[in-house]
Coordinates of C-alpha atoms in Angstrom, one line a residue:
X184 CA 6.0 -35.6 19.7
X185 CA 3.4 -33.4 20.3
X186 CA 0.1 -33.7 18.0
X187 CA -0.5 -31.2 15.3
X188 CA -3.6 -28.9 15.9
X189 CA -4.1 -28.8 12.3
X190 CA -3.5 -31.1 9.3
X191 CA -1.5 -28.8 7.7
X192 CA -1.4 -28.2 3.6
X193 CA -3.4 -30.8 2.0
X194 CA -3.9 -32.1 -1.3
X195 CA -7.2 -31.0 -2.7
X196 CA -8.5 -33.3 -5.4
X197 CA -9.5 -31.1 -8.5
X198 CA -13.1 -31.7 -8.8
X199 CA -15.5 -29.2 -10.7
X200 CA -17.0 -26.2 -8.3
X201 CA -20.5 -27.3 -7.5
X202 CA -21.7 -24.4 -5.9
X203 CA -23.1 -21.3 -8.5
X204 CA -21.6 -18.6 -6.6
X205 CA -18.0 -20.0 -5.6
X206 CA -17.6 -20.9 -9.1
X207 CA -17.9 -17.4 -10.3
X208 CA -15.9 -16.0 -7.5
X209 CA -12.8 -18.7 -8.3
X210 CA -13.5 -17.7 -11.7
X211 CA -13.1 -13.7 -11.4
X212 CA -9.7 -14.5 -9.0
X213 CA -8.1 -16.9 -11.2
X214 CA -9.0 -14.9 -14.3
X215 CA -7.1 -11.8 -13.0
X216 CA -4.0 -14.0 -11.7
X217 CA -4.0 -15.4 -15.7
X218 CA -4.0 -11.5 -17.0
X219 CA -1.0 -11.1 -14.4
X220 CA 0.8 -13.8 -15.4
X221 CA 0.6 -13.3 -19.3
X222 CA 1.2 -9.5 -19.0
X223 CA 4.4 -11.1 -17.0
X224 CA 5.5 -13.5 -19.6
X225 CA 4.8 -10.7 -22.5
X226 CA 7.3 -8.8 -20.2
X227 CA 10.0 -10.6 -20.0
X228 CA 10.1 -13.2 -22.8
X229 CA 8.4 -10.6 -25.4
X230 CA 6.2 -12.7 -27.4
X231 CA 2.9 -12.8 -28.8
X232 CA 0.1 -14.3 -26.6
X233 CA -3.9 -14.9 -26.7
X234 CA -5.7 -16.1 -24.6
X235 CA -9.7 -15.8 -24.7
X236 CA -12.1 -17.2 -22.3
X237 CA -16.1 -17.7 -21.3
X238 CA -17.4 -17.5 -18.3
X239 CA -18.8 -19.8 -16.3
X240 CA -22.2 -18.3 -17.1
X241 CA -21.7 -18.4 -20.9
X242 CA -22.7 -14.6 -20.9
X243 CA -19.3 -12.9 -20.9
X244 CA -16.4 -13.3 -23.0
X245 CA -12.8 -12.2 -21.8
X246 CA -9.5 -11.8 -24.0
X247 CA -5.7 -11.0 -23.5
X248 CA -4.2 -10.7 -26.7
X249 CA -0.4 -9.0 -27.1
X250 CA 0.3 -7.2 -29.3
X251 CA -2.4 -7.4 -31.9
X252 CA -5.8 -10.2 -32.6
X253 CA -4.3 -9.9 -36.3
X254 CA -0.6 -11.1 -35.4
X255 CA -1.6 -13.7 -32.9
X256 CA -4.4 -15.5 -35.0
X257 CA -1.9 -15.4 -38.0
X258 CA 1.0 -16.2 -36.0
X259 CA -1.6 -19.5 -34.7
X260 CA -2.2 -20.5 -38.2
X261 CA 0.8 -20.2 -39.7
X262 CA 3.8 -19.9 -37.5
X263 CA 5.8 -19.4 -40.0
X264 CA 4.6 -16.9 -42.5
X265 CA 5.9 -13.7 -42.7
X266 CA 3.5 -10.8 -41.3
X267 CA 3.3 -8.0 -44.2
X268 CA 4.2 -4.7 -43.7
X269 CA 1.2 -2.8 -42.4
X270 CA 0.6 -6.1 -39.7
X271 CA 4.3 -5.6 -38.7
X272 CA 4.5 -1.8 -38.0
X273 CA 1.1 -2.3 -35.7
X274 CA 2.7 -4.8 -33.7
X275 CA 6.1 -3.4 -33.6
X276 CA 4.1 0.1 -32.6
X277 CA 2.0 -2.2 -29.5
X278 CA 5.4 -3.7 -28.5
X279 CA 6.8 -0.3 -28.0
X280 CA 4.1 1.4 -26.2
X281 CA 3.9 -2.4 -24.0
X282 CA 7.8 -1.7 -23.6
X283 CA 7.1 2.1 -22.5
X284 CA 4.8 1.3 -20.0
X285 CA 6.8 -2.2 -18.6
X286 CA 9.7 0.8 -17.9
X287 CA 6.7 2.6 -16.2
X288 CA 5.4 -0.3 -14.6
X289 CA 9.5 -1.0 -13.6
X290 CA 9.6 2.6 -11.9
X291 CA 6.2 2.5 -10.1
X292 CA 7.3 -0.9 -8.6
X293 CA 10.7 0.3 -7.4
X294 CA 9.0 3.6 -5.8
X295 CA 6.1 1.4 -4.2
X296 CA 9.3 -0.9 -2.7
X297 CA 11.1 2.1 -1.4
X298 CA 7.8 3.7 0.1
X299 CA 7.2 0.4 1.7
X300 CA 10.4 0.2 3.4
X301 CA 10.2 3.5 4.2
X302 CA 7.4 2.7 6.8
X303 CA 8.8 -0.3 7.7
X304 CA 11.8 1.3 9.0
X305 CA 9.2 4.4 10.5
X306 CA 7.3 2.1 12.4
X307 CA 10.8 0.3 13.6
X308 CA 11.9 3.9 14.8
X309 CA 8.5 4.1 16.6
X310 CA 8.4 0.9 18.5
X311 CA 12.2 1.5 19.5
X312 CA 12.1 5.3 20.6
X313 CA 11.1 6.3 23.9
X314 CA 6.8 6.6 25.0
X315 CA 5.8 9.5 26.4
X316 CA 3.5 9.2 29.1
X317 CA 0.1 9.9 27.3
X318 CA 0.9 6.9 24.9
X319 CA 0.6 4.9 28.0
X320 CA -3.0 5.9 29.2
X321 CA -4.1 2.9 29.3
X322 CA -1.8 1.3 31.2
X323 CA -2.3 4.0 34.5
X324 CA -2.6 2.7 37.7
X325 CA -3.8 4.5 40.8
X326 CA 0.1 5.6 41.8
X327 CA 0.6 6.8 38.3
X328 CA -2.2 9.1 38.6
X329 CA -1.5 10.2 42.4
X330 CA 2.0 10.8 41.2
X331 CA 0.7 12.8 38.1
X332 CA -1.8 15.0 39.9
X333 CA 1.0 15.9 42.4
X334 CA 3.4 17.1 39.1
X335 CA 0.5 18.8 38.2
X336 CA 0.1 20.7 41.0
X337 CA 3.0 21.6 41.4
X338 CA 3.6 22.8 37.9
X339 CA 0.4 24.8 38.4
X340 CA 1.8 26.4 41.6
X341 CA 5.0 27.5 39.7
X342 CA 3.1 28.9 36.9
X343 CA 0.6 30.7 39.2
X344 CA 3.9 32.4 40.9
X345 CA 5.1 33.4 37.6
X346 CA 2.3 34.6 36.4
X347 CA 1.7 36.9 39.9
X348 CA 5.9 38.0 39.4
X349 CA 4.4 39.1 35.5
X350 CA 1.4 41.3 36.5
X351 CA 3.8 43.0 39.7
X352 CA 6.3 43.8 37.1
X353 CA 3.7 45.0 34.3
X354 CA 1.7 47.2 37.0
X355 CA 4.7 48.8 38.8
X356 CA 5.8 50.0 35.5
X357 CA 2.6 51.1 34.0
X358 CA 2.9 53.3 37.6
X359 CA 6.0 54.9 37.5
X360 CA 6.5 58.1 36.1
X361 CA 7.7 59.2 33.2
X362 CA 10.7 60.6 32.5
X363 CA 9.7 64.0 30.7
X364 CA 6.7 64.3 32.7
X365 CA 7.3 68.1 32.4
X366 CA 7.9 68.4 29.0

């Protein structure tokens, strides 16, 4: 067996980001992959969810709460309880409008799917249909271009003639004469 030129996917030991500027940018990435994924689970499971962090700076704090900070901080201290009235409608008001814009979400995925196969299947049309010659400049060799000049010529030849045939016709009946000259 040949060896590997590379060692693959390895296990990387967790270990704390030493460096100031790679922890922030591992911070930003993993905190938009954690707004992804609860906006997911609230989604499909339809629950309540918090989630608040700091950053690694200390200076900025970031939260993802569904549907309301009321109804998840009760719902954390007393799973149990009963939400009153008001609290409920609110909620049941944020899961709607979360519900109305997962259908949107839905629709704007399923159009971004078929515009995306839509150009896969244009650019398989494209590399299986026929080149014409200029898509193939690059690739000229000295023959090519001898061979083209001569088609060129040649064309030019036949449109010259045609072109001669198209003033003789024009001219020789600007000068005949009319046919109620007299009148």
């Amino acid at each position: 067996m040949a060896d590997k030129k590379t060692k693959g996917r390895q296990k990387i030991p967790l270990e704390k980001i030493k460096k100031e500027v790679d922890l922030k940018v591992a911070f930003s990435k993993r905190l938009s992959t954690l707004y992804t994924n609860a906006s997911k689970i609230v989604r499909d499971c339809n629950v309540d969810i918090g989630i608040v962090l700091s950053s690694p700076s200390g200076k900025n704090q970031y939260s993802f709460v569904h549907p309301t900070t009321d109804v998840v901080i009760d719902r954390f201290v007393n799973p149990t309880m009963e939400l009153d009235l008001g609290t409920r409608l609110v909620a049941e008001n944020a899961r709607n409008i979360a519900i109305q814009n997962n259908i949107r979400l839905n629709e704007l995925d399923a159009r971004e799917a078929a515009a995306k196969e839509k150009i896969r299947s244009l650019k398989q049309m494209d590399e299986t249909r026929d080149k014409c010659w200029w898509e193939f400049v690059d690739q000229i060799n000295a023959e090519n271009i001898t061979t083209f000049e001569t088609k060129l010529n040649s064309i030019e030849g036949i449109l010259n003639d045609q072109l001669k045939k198209l003033e003789i016709e024009t001219s020789s009946s600007l000068q005949a004469p009319l046919e109620n000259a007299d009148n």
